PDB file of C-alpha atoms in Angstrom:
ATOM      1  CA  UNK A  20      12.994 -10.714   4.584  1.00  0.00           C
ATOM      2  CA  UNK A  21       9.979  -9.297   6.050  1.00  0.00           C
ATOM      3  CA  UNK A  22       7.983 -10.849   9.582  1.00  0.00           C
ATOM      4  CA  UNK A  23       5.181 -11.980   7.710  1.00  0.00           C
ATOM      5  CA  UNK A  24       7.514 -14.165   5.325  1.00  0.00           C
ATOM      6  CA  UNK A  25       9.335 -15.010   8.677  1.00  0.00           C
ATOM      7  CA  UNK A  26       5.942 -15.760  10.243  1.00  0.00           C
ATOM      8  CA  UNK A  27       5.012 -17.819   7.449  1.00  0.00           C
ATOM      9  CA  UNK A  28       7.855 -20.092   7.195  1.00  0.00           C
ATOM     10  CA  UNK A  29       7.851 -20.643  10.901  1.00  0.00           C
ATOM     11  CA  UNK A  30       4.545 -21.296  10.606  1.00  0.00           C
ATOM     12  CA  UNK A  31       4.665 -24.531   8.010  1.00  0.00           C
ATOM     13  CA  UNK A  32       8.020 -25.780   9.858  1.00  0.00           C
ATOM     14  CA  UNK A  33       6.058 -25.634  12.889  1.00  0.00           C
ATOM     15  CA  UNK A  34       2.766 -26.817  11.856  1.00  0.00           C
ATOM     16  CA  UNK A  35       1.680 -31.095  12.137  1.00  0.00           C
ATOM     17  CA  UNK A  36      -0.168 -32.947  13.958  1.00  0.00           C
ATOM     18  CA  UNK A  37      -0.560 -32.672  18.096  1.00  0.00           C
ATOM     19  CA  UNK A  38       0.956 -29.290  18.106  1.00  0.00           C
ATOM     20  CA  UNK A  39      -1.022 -25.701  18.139  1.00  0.00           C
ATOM     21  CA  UNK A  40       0.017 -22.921  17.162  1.00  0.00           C
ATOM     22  CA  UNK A  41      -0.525 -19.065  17.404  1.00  0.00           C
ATOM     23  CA  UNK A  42       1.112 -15.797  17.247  1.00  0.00           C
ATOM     24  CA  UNK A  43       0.958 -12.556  18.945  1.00  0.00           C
ATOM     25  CA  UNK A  44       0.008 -14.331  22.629  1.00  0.00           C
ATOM     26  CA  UNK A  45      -0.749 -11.641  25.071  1.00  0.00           C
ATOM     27  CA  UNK A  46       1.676 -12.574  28.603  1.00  0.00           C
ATOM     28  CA  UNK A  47      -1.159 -12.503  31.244  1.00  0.00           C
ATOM     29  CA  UNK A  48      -0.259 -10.069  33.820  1.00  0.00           C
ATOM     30  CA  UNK A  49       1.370 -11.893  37.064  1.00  0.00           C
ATOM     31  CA  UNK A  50       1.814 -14.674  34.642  1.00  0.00           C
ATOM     32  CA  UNK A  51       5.097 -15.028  36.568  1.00  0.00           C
ATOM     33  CA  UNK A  52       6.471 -13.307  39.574  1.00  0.00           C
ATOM     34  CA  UNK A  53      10.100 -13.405  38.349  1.00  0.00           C
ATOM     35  CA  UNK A  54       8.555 -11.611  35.181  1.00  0.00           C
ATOM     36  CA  UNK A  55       6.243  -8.462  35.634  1.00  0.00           C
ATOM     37  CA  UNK A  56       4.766  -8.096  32.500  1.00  0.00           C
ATOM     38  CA  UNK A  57       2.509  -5.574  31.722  1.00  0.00           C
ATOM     39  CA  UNK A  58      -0.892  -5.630  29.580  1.00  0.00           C
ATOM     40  CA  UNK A  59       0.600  -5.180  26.399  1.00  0.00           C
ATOM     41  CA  UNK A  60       3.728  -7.583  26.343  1.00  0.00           C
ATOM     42  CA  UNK A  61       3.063 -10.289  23.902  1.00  0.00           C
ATOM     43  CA  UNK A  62       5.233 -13.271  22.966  1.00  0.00           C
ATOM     44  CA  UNK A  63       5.906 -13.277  18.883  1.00  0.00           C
ATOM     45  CA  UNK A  64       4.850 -16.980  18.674  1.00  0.00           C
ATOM     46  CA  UNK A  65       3.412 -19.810  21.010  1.00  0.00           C
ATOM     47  CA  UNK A  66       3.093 -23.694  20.848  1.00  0.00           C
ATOM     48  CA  UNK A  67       1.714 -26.197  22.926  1.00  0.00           C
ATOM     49  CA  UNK A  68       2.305 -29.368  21.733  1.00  0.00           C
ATOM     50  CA  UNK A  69      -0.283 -32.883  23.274  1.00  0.00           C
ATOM     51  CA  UNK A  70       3.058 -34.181  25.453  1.00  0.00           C
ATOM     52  CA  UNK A  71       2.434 -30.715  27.359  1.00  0.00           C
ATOM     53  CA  UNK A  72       5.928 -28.387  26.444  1.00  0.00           C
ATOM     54  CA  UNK A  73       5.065 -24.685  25.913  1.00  0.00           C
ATOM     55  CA  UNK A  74       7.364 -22.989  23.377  1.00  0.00           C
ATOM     56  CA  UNK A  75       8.241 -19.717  23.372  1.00  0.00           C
ATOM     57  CA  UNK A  76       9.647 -18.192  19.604  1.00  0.00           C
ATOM     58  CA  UNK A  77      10.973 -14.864  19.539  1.00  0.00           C
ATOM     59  CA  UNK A  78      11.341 -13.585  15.403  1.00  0.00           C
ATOM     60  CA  UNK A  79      13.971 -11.045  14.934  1.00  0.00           C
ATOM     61  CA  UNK A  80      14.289  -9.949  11.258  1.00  0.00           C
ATOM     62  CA  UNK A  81      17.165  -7.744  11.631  1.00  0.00           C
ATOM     63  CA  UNK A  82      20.582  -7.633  13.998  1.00  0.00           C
ATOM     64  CA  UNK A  83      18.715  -4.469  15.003  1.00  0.00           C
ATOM     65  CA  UNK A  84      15.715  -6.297  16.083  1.00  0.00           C
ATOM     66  CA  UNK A  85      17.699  -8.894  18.184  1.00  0.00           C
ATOM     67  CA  UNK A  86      19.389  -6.020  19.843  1.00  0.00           C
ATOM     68  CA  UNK A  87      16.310  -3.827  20.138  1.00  0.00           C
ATOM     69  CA  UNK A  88      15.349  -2.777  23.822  1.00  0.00           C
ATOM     70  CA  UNK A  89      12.086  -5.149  23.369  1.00  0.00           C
ATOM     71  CA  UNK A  90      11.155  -7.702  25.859  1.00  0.00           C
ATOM     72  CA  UNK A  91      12.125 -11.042  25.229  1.00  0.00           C
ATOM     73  CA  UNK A  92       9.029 -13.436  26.698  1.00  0.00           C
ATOM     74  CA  UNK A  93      11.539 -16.560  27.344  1.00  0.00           C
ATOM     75  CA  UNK A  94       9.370 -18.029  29.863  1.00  0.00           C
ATOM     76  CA  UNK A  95       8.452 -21.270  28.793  1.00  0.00           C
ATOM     77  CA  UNK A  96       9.259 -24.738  29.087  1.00  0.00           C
ATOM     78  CA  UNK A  97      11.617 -24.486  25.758  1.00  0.00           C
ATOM     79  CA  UNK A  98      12.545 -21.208  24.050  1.00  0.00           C
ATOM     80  CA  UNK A  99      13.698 -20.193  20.821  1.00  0.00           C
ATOM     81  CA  UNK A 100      14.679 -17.161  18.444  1.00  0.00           C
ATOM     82  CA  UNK A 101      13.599 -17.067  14.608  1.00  0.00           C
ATOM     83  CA  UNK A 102      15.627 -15.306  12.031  1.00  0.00           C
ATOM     84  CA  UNK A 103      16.788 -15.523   8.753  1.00  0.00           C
ATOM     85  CA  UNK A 104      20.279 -17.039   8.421  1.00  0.00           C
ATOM     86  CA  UNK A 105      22.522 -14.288   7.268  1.00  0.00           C
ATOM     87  CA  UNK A 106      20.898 -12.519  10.901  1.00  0.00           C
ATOM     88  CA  UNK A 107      22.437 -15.666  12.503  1.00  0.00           C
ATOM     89  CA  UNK A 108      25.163 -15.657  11.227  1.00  0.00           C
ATOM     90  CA  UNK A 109      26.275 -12.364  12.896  1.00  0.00           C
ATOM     91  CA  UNK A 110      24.460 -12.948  16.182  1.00  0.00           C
ATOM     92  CA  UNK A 111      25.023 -16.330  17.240  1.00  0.00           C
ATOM     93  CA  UNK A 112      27.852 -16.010  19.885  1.00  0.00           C
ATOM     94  CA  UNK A 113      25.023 -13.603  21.661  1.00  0.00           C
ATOM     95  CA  UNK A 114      22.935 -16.082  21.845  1.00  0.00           C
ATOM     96  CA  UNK A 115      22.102 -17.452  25.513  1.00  0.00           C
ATOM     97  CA  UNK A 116      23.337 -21.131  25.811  1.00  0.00           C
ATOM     98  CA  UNK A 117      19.601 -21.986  27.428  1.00  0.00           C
ATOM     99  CA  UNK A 118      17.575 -20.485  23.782  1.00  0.00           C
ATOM    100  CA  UNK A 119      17.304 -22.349  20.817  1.00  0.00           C
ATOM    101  CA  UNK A 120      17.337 -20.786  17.343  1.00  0.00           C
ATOM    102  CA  UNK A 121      15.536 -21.643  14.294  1.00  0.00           C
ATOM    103  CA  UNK A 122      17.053 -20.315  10.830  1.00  0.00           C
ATOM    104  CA  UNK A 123      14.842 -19.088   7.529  1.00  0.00           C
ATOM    105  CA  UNK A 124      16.838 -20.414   4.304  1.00  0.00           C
ATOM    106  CA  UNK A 125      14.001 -18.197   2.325  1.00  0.00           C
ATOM    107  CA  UNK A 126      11.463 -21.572   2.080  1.00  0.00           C
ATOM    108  CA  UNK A 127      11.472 -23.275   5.564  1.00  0.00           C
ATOM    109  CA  UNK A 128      13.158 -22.453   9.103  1.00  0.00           C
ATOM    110  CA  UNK A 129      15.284 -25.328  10.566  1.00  0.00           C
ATOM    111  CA  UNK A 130      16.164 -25.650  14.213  1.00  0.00           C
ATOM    112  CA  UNK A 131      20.254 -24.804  14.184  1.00  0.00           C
ATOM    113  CA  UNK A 132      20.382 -25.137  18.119  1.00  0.00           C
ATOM    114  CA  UNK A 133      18.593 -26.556  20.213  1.00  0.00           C
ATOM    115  CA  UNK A 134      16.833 -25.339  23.068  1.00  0.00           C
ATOM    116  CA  UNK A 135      17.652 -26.502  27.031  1.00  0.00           C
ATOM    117  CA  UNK A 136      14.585 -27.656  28.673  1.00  0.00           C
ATOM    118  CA  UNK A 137      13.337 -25.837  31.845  1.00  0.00           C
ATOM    119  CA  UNK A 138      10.315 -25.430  33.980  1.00  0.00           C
ATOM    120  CA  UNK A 139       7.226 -23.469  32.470  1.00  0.00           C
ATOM    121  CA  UNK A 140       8.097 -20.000  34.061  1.00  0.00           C
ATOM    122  CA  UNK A 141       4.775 -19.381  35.082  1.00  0.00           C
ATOM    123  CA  UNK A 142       1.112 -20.530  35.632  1.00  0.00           C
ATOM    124  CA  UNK A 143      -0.171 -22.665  33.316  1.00  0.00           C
ATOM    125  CA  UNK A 144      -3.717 -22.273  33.328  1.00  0.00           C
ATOM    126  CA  UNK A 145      -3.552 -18.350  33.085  1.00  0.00           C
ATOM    127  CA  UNK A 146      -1.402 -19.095  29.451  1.00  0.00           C
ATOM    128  CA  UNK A 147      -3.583 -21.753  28.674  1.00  0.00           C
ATOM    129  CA  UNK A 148      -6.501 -19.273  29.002  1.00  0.00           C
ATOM    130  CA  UNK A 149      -4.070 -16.445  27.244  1.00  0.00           C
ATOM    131  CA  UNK A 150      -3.595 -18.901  24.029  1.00  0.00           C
ATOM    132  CA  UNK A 151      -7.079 -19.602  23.599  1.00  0.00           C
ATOM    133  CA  UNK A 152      -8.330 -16.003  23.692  1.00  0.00           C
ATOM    134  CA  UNK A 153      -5.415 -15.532  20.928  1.00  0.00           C
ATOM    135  CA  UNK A 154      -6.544 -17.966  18.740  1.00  0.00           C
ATOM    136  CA  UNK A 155     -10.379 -16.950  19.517  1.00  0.00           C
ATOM    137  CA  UNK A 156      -8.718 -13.578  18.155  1.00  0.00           C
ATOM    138  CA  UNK A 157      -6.760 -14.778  15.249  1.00  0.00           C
ATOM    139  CA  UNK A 158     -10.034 -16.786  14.039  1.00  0.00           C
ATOM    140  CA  UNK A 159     -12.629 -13.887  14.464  1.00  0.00           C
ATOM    141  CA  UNK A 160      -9.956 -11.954  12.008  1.00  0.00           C
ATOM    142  CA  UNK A 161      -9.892 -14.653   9.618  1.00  0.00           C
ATOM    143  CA  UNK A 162     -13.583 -14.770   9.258  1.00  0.00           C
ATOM    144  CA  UNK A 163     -13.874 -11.118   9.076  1.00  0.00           C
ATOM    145  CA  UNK A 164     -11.356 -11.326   5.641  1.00  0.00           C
ATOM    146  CA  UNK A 165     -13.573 -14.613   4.680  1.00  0.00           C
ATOM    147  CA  UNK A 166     -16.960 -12.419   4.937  1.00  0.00           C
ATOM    148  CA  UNK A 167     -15.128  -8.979   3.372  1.00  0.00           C
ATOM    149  CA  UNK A 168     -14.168 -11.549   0.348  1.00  0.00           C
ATOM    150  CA  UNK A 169     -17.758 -12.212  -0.192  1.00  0.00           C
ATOM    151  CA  UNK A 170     -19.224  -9.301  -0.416  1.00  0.00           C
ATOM    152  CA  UNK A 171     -19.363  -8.726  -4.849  1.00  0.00           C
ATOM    153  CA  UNK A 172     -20.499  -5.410  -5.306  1.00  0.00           C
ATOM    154  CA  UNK A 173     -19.204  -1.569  -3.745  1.00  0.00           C
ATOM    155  CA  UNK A 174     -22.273  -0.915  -2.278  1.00  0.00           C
ATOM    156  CA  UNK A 175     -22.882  -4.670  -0.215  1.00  0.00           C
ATOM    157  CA  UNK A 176     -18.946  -3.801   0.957  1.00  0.00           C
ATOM    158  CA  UNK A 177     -20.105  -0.132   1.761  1.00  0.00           C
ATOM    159  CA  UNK A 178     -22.996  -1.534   3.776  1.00  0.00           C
ATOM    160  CA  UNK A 179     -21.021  -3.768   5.822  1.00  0.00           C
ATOM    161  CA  UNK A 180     -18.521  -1.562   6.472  1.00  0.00           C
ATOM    162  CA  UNK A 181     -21.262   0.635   8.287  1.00  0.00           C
ATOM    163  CA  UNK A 182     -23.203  -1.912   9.706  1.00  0.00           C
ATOM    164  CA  UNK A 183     -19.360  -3.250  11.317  1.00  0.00           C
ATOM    165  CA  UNK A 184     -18.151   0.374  11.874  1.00  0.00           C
ATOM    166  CA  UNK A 185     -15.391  -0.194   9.453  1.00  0.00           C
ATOM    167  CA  UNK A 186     -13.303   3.446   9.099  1.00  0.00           C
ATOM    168  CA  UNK A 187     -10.217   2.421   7.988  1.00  0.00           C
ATOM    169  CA  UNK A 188      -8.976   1.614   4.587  1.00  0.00           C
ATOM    170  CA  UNK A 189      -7.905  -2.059   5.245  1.00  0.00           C
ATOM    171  CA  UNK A 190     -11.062  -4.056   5.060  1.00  0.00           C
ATOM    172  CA  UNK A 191     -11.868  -1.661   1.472  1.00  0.00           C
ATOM    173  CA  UNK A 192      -8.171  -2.817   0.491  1.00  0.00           C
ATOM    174  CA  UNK A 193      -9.348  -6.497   1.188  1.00  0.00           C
ATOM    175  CA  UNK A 194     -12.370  -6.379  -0.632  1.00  0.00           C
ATOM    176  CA  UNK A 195     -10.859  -4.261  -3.634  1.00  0.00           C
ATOM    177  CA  UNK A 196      -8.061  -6.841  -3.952  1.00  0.00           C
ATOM    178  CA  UNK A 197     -10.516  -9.909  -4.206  1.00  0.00           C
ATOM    179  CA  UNK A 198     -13.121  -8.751  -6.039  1.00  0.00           C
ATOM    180  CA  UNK A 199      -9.973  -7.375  -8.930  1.00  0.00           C
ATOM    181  CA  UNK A 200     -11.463  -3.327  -8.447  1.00  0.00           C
TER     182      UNK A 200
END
């Protein structure tokens, strides 16, 4: 199983009405004072829900991953890991008794412990500020792949790659791929 079909899965489990979603949440520095974080520490995915809980979801793909040196961002007011089940399977007497863990079956994740609940570990207007600028991110990427996927001919993609600065392959790769090049 790869993250993105791990992402994916969590994703539509996850996903209804009154709670919002988004992954890759940058930690704001002094977030907490128990937990320095620096610049770059993100948490894998974040959900605030409209009664107020903040939920932190580590995704670990591999008994590797769960035992990686990586920072775990367990700092909010429920906390969970996400893997697929055979990964379970092996790790879940190393599992802390406060995290909750949701298991892939290869369609949808379902919650096979449940998390304890515990005070937001932090300052909730600098995450709240964090998880906007996320999703601000997430949604300018989206529209970028929306715009690449109208572009019909080489040379409109070839102008908007310059006029956007575009280098890399990816956006080309995007464009080839939709248009059937």
């Amino acid at each position: 199983m790869t993250t993105r079909e791990l992402e994916t899965e969590i994703y539509f489990t996850l996903a209804k009405m009154g709670t919002y979603l988004c992954f890759e949440v940058m930690i704001p520095e002094g977030f907490s004072s128990a937990h320095r974080y620096g610049n770059n520490e993100r948490v894998d995915l974040l959900t605030w829900d409209t009664r107020g809980d903040w939920k932190f979801y580590e995704l670990k793909i591999s008994v590797s991953d769960f035992h990686s040196k990586a920072k775990k961002t367990f700092l909010g007011n429920l906390n969970y890991y996400v893997m697929p089940f055979d990964v379970y399977e092996r790790v879940k007497n190393e599992i802390p008794h406060n995290i909750g863990c949701y298991v892939s079956d290869g369609k949808r994740c379902r919650c096979v412990k449940k998390a304890t609940r515990q005070n937001l570990q932090g300052c909730e207007e600098s995450l709240k500020k964090a998880f906007i600028q996320s999703l601000s991110r997430q949604h300018h990427k989206l529209m970028r792949i929306r715009q690449i996927g109208e572009l019909r001919t080489l040379q409109e993609f070839q102008e908007y790659a310059k006029q956007h600065g575009y280098k890399s392959g990816w956006a080309f790769m995007k464009w080839k791929a939709r248009c059937g090049k």
